[in-house]
Amino acid sequence: MKIGVIGCGNMGLEHIGNLAANKHCGPENVFVFDLNAEAMTTARDRFGVRSANSLDDILQDAEIEAVVVACSNRFHAEMAIRALDGGKHVMLEKPMALNENDARRVAAAAAVSDKVLHVGFELRNSLFPLKVKTMREELGELVSAQVVEYRGHFWPEWKGMTSDGGSMYLMETCHLIDLFRWWTESEVAEVHAIGSVKNIVPHYQFPDTQFTSLIFQNGFVGHISLCHVRSAMPDQFSYSDPASHEDLLKEEFGHQYEYSLVGTKGSLRYLPLKGLLYLYRHEVQPDGSLWQRLDASQDTGEFPDHKSAIHNVAVEIDEFLEAVVGNRAESLDPEDALKTHLVCFAAEKALRSRRPVVMGAASGLHPALQPSPAKNREILSTVGDC
Ligand SMILES: NC(=O)c1ccc[n+]([C@@H]2O[C@H](COP(=O)([O-])OP(=O)(O)OC[C@H]3O[C@@H](n4cnc5c(N)ncnc54)[C@H](O)[C@@H]3O)[C@@H](O)[C@H]2O)c1
């Protein structure tokens, strides 16, 4: 299958390498385009792929069946719509667009097309999230989750600019919001968000530290702490191959993170870079107290490295191509991806306005979340008394 890749930067090169190695494709069938000629040369030299002279060379070539869009965010919507309208399958890096209207236009273009549109939420293809999905027996129903991430700042510069990157939500938090939606199979009802008032990263046009809390229709609560000052969380590297962490260790890319999940039957703590996963089972004692026992049988030996655990883009590309050739259904419906984006836009609004945002279709709320005027009055009067 001939396939075009637009953007040969950090992410584009990962996709190009995976396409060149994929049985449906191979290097001779990958055509790359980048506004930066040097980036194209790197892709060609590293993977033996071919370069195109222009975007139109790719979009107007009838033999090119599919396109991967991996350039700056501000071009995503128009490129995806053009490719879909032109009869091509599209693997679109997140975000779908920089604003709600354009994200809806992308989803609409996919809906009227008979082609695959895949949006790049690769956590859904990654081993740790997939494992959690199958841990209903151990965890029960998910009640809460927290992801804490300290990482190096975005580079190149465009990622920190609202005109090009959009927001921290579109650049990064979207992955975790999508993950919480996918894990819980519930929708966000309410978003609370605050960001740092003073930035340490000088070129960002949005707060470099953002705390976001989400209340879901089924009562699940999720919290995402993101801070782009990496040194504030101690190093966690311990996978055996240090070379595979070369990028992660660079100050501008380095990630440190922890996942904490609480379910009705058990709890889980995961340190991706250490390859450590702790599962605790909850046991209510006859006297009513709650004991939490470490389940020693859990290890992450099944995750060969950090990438396959939470950044499994090789499998993502493979599943996209399998959907294109008709061997499987596309796993992520564009309407589903759109819903994650709508939460991102709401969260950005909450962050900027410093007010919680209630999501549109708030029907079917968990009883504890139903508005109760009497209770509200009670709370308000208590606050007033203070
Ligand atoms: N899924 C993930 O985990 C993940 C991780 C990183 C980045 N991304 C996404 O991947 C995309 C690329 O990010 P990156 O880190 O590779 O950025 P990057 O800056 O390293 O690369 C972007 C490349 O696109 C090129 N480019 C920009 N505008 C173009 C245009 N109009 N036509 C052709 N080429 C153009 C640039 O010259 C650059 O080489 C972004 O949308 C980002 O959100 C996803």
XYZ file of C-alpha atoms and ligand atoms in Angstrom:
430
model
C 0.000 0.000 0.000
C 1.311 3.453 -0.860
C 1.058 5.871 2.005
C 1.953 9.530 2.494
C 3.323 11.067 5.675
C 3.045 14.793 6.241
C 5.547 16.018 8.808
C 8.927 14.378 9.428
C 9.603 15.683 12.927
C 9.764 13.798 16.174
C 6.446 11.957 15.766
C 6.514 11.756 11.970
C 9.839 9.890 12.103
C 8.385 7.367 14.543
C 5.453 6.726 12.210
C 7.695 6.592 9.131
C 9.950 3.992 10.796
C 6.930 1.903 11.750
C 5.407 2.164 8.265
C 8.706 1.253 6.614
C 8.832 -1.879 8.782
C 5.160 -2.800 8.314
C 4.166 -5.731 6.113
C 1.406 -3.722 4.399
C 3.774 -0.958 3.395
C 7.612 -1.105 3.304
C 10.011 1.831 2.749
C 9.558 2.024 -1.038
C 5.845 2.754 -0.573
C 6.210 5.546 1.967
C 6.164 9.087 0.516
C 7.064 11.826 2.951
C 6.607 15.565 2.851
C 7.825 18.273 5.191
C 8.159 22.028 4.720
C 11.636 21.598 6.116
C 13.813 19.870 3.487
C 16.334 18.778 6.117
C 13.654 16.847 7.994
C 12.731 15.020 4.759
C 16.361 14.149 4.139
C 16.631 12.698 7.642
C 13.586 10.496 6.999
C 14.959 9.366 3.638
C 18.429 8.614 4.985
C 17.217 6.842 8.091
C 14.473 4.666 6.623
C 14.986 4.562 2.850
C 11.587 6.150 2.173
C 10.818 8.505 -0.736
C 10.154 12.222 -0.558
C 7.439 14.213 -2.301
C 7.864 17.695 -3.710
C 4.719 19.158 -2.219
C 1.650 18.409 -0.154
C -0.377 18.197 -3.381
C 1.994 15.536 -4.702
C 0.683 13.358 -1.894
C -2.943 14.463 -1.682
C -3.490 14.350 -5.458
C -1.742 11.053 -6.121
C -4.561 8.543 -6.664
C -2.204 5.636 -5.946
C -1.565 6.857 -2.418
C -4.320 5.202 -0.402
C -3.669 6.613 3.047
C -2.094 9.614 4.698
C -0.519 10.106 8.117
C -0.799 13.717 9.312
C 1.994 14.415 11.818
C 2.802 18.098 11.362
C 2.011 21.129 13.536
C -1.482 21.058 15.020
C -2.826 24.082 13.192
C -2.791 22.263 9.847
C -4.469 19.070 11.073
C -8.119 19.839 10.379
C -7.712 21.143 6.817
C -5.282 18.391 5.815
C -7.493 15.637 7.246
C -10.607 17.020 5.569
C -8.828 17.397 2.221
C -7.458 13.857 2.407
C -10.808 12.318 3.388
C -12.676 14.306 0.729
C -10.061 13.124 -1.773
C -10.819 9.480 -0.933
C -7.849 8.696 1.324
C -7.726 6.938 4.678
C -6.265 9.170 7.374
C -4.247 8.551 10.487
C -4.429 11.947 12.159
C -2.132 12.777 15.021
C -3.959 14.399 17.886
C -5.466 16.929 18.086
C -8.108 16.741 15.363
C -8.240 20.552 15.296
C -7.563 23.651 17.356
C -11.212 24.522 18.020
C -14.577 22.862 18.449
C -15.988 23.936 15.105
C -13.054 22.506 13.135
C -12.988 19.303 15.201
C -16.674 18.806 14.375
C -15.900 19.447 10.669
C -13.237 16.710 10.721
C -15.630 14.223 12.359
C -18.326 15.178 9.842
C -15.947 14.638 6.903
C -15.173 11.165 8.271
C -18.860 10.408 8.749
C -19.690 11.026 5.080
C -16.584 9.248 3.838
C -16.225 5.478 3.513
C -12.566 5.781 4.525
C -10.917 5.173 7.898
C -10.112 8.147 10.098
C -7.955 7.196 13.051
C -7.056 9.830 15.665
C -3.737 9.274 17.447
C -4.722 8.330 20.992
C -2.176 5.545 21.200
C -2.760 4.928 24.915
C -5.696 2.812 23.722
C -3.185 0.557 21.943
C -0.680 0.494 24.785
C -0.097 -2.393 27.169
C -0.675 -0.731 30.536
C -4.058 0.830 29.640
C -5.100 -2.427 27.973
C -4.145 -4.341 31.094
C -6.266 -2.045 33.271
C -9.171 -2.612 30.869
C -8.986 -6.337 31.647
C -8.591 -5.931 35.426
C -12.285 -5.706 36.327
C -11.956 -8.781 38.525
C -9.053 -7.285 40.500
C -10.076 -3.611 40.584
C -13.872 -3.776 40.417
C -15.502 -0.601 39.136
C -13.095 2.332 38.811
C -13.894 5.000 41.385
C -11.017 7.441 40.925
C -7.716 7.859 39.122
C -4.886 10.310 39.294
C -2.028 10.814 36.876
C 0.851 12.980 38.011
C 3.369 13.950 35.380
C 6.461 16.132 35.564
C 8.175 16.497 32.221
C 10.556 18.613 30.206
C 9.002 21.515 28.329
C 7.603 21.267 24.806
C 10.070 21.829 22.043
C 10.095 23.028 19.260
C 8.609 26.350 20.182
C 5.366 26.028 18.184
C 4.003 23.543 20.697
C 3.851 26.215 23.409
C 2.027 28.707 21.175
C -1.757 28.875 21.184
C -1.833 29.613 17.439
C 0.059 26.412 16.577
C -0.145 23.983 19.495
C -3.528 25.195 20.741
C -3.307 24.408 24.434
C -1.737 22.006 26.894
C -5.014 20.066 26.666
C -4.645 19.572 22.904
C -0.914 18.940 23.110
C -0.922 16.490 25.976
C -3.757 16.260 28.540
C -6.075 14.967 25.796
C -4.357 11.554 26.003
C -5.275 11.154 29.674
C -8.780 12.551 29.306
C -9.333 10.065 26.487
C -7.892 7.302 28.641
C -10.241 8.050 31.539
C -13.234 8.069 29.130
C -12.123 4.782 27.588
C -11.439 3.075 30.911
C -14.707 4.136 32.519
C -16.923 4.016 29.413
C -18.584 7.080 30.877
C -18.682 10.731 29.833
C -17.327 13.786 31.597
C -20.042 15.744 33.381
C -18.019 18.554 34.913
C -14.493 19.953 34.541
C -12.491 21.940 37.093
C -9.085 23.309 36.204
C -6.458 25.684 37.482
C -3.079 26.628 36.066
C 0.032 28.265 37.426
C -0.093 32.043 37.514
C 3.662 32.395 37.027
C 5.396 30.409 34.281
C 8.861 28.921 34.579
C 8.936 27.963 30.868
C 9.298 31.385 29.239
C 7.941 30.678 25.744
C 4.610 29.123 26.741
C 1.410 30.996 26.000
C -0.454 28.802 28.506
C 0.320 27.865 32.111
C 3.190 25.389 32.291
C 1.581 23.732 35.316
C -2.045 22.641 35.041
C -4.236 20.726 37.485
C -7.458 19.333 36.058
C -10.236 17.462 37.858
C -13.017 15.666 36.014
C -16.312 14.347 37.350
C -17.900 11.683 35.177
C -21.567 10.878 34.698
C -21.135 7.518 36.473
C -19.531 9.140 39.516
C -15.900 8.382 38.646
C -13.521 11.242 39.465
C -10.201 11.745 37.690
C -7.365 14.156 38.357
C -4.475 15.057 36.068
C -1.484 17.025 37.394
C 0.862 18.193 34.675
C 3.938 20.272 35.289
C 6.583 21.009 32.683
C 9.406 21.476 35.161
C 10.773 17.976 35.036
C 13.248 18.189 37.884
C 10.445 18.483 40.443
C 9.823 14.735 40.329
C 12.748 12.405 41.038
C 14.111 10.173 38.282
C 12.390 6.835 37.923
C 14.408 5.218 35.148
C 15.228 1.587 35.607
C 14.368 -0.327 32.464
C 17.409 -2.324 31.497
C 18.249 -0.633 28.194
C 19.377 2.936 28.911
C 19.618 3.721 25.190
C 15.860 3.338 24.819
C 15.488 6.225 27.261
C 17.860 8.539 25.488
C 15.075 10.904 24.468
C 13.272 10.622 27.765
C 16.374 11.757 29.590
C 16.790 14.921 27.547
C 15.739 17.919 29.565
C 13.312 19.133 26.891
C 11.545 15.797 26.407
C 11.986 13.915 29.681
C 8.861 12.499 31.260
C 8.330 11.342 34.833
C 4.943 10.008 35.769
C 2.842 7.953 38.103
C -0.621 6.499 37.781
C -2.824 5.825 40.835
C -6.153 4.050 40.379
C -8.784 3.169 42.964
C -11.543 0.679 42.250
C -14.309 -0.835 44.343
C -12.321 -4.061 44.823
C -8.695 -3.009 44.532
C -6.196 -0.213 43.928
C -3.235 0.115 41.664
C -0.086 2.192 41.467
C 2.001 2.209 38.308
C 5.427 3.754 37.739
C 5.925 3.415 33.957
C 9.595 4.301 33.799
C 10.532 1.931 36.586
C 8.356 -0.791 35.141
C 6.681 -1.219 38.554
C 3.029 -1.955 39.077
C 1.534 -2.538 42.521
C -1.931 -4.016 42.898
C -3.690 -3.972 46.252
C -6.855 -5.906 47.008
C -9.396 -4.341 49.343
C -10.721 -6.518 52.124
C -13.433 -5.256 54.448
C -12.904 -6.846 57.844
C -15.727 -8.089 60.089
C -15.289 -4.966 62.243
C -15.861 -2.795 59.167
C -12.257 -1.616 58.707
C -10.697 -1.721 55.247
C -7.493 -3.672 54.721
C -5.470 -3.289 51.574
C -3.265 -6.250 50.739
C -0.446 -6.111 48.221
C -1.026 -8.682 45.498
C 2.504 -9.896 44.944
C 1.621 -11.682 41.719
C 1.517 -8.462 39.695
C 4.593 -7.464 37.754
C 5.124 -5.727 34.447
C 7.309 -8.369 32.857
C 4.713 -8.501 30.131
C 5.558 -4.884 29.181
C 8.942 -5.166 27.469
C 9.657 -1.445 27.723
C 8.188 1.916 28.537
C 7.141 2.569 24.928
C 4.975 -0.501 24.514
C 3.491 0.154 27.962
C 2.207 3.650 27.306
C 3.273 4.855 23.837
C 2.609 1.892 21.559
C 2.558 3.734 18.244
C 3.946 0.765 16.304
C 0.833 -1.251 17.167
C -1.334 1.796 16.520
C 0.009 2.091 12.956
C -0.404 -1.627 12.429
C -4.037 -1.542 13.574
C -4.706 1.474 11.357
C -3.329 -0.379 8.321
C -5.289 -3.506 9.232
C -8.436 -1.375 9.304
C -7.512 0.154 5.932
C -7.118 -3.257 4.288
C -10.381 -4.372 5.895
C -8.985 -6.999 8.267
C -10.465 -5.288 11.321
C -12.807 -2.467 12.203
C -11.263 0.864 13.118
C -11.049 0.783 16.909
C -11.519 4.489 17.614
C -14.686 6.001 16.181
C -14.062 9.653 15.136
C -17.170 10.705 17.100
C -15.578 9.133 20.158
C -12.344 11.053 19.531
C -14.400 14.217 19.076
C -15.917 13.771 22.559
C -12.424 13.798 24.086
C -11.696 17.022 22.223
C -14.905 18.625 23.519
C -13.723 17.919 27.068
C -10.375 19.533 26.178
C -12.102 22.689 24.957
C -14.261 22.765 28.107
C -11.193 22.259 30.303
C -9.360 25.107 28.591
C -12.397 27.303 29.262
C -12.417 26.222 32.928
C -8.699 26.956 33.207
C -8.945 30.388 31.615
C -12.112 31.455 33.463
C -11.212 29.802 36.780
C -14.755 28.406 36.898
C -15.968 24.826 36.596
C -17.568 23.958 33.273
C -20.561 21.635 33.049
C -20.518 19.531 29.902
C -23.467 19.737 27.518
C -25.320 16.432 27.716
C -25.441 16.157 31.498
C -28.386 13.765 31.522
C -27.950 10.400 33.230
C -25.793 11.843 36.014
C -24.862 9.715 38.985
C -27.415 10.491 41.765
C -24.696 12.076 43.923
C -24.071 14.582 41.131
C -27.699 15.606 40.628
C -28.114 19.271 41.440
C -29.940 19.703 44.702
C -31.041 23.291 45.341
C -31.604 22.614 49.049
C -28.130 21.170 49.465
C -26.571 24.034 47.531
C -28.251 26.537 49.831
C -26.955 24.619 52.813
C -23.377 24.668 51.495
C -23.544 28.327 50.549
C -24.812 29.354 53.936
C -22.035 27.383 55.625
C -19.446 29.144 53.494
C -21.083 32.481 54.272
C -20.954 31.778 58.003
C -17.240 31.089 57.761
N 0.706 10.728 20.040
C 1.733 11.226 20.704
O 2.149 10.709 21.723
C 2.406 12.441 20.166
C 3.659 12.816 20.669
C 4.258 13.936 20.123
C 3.634 14.676 19.133
N 2.403 14.280 18.685
C 1.716 15.030 17.622
O 2.449 14.826 16.424
C 2.478 16.011 15.646
C 3.897 16.386 15.351
O 4.599 16.606 16.544
P 6.178 16.491 16.583
O 6.574 16.290 17.974
O 6.637 15.542 15.545
O 6.580 17.970 16.144
P 7.887 18.435 15.329
O 7.922 19.896 15.415
O 9.063 17.640 15.786
O 7.594 18.002 13.830
C 6.637 18.621 13.041
C 7.158 18.626 11.616
O 6.095 19.072 10.761
C 6.654 19.953 9.792
N 5.593 20.808 9.314
C 4.985 21.833 9.958
N 4.002 22.337 9.206
C 3.972 21.619 8.058
C 3.169 21.669 6.890
N 2.205 22.579 6.749
N 3.418 20.786 5.918
C 4.412 19.862 6.047
N 5.213 19.790 7.121
C 4.990 20.648 8.115
C 7.771 20.674 10.512
O 8.712 21.210 9.618
C 8.341 19.575 11.399
O 9.383 18.893 10.770
C 1.733 17.053 16.466
O 0.441 17.139 15.978
C 1.701 16.513 17.872
O 0.531 16.905 18.554
C 1.802 13.165 19.166
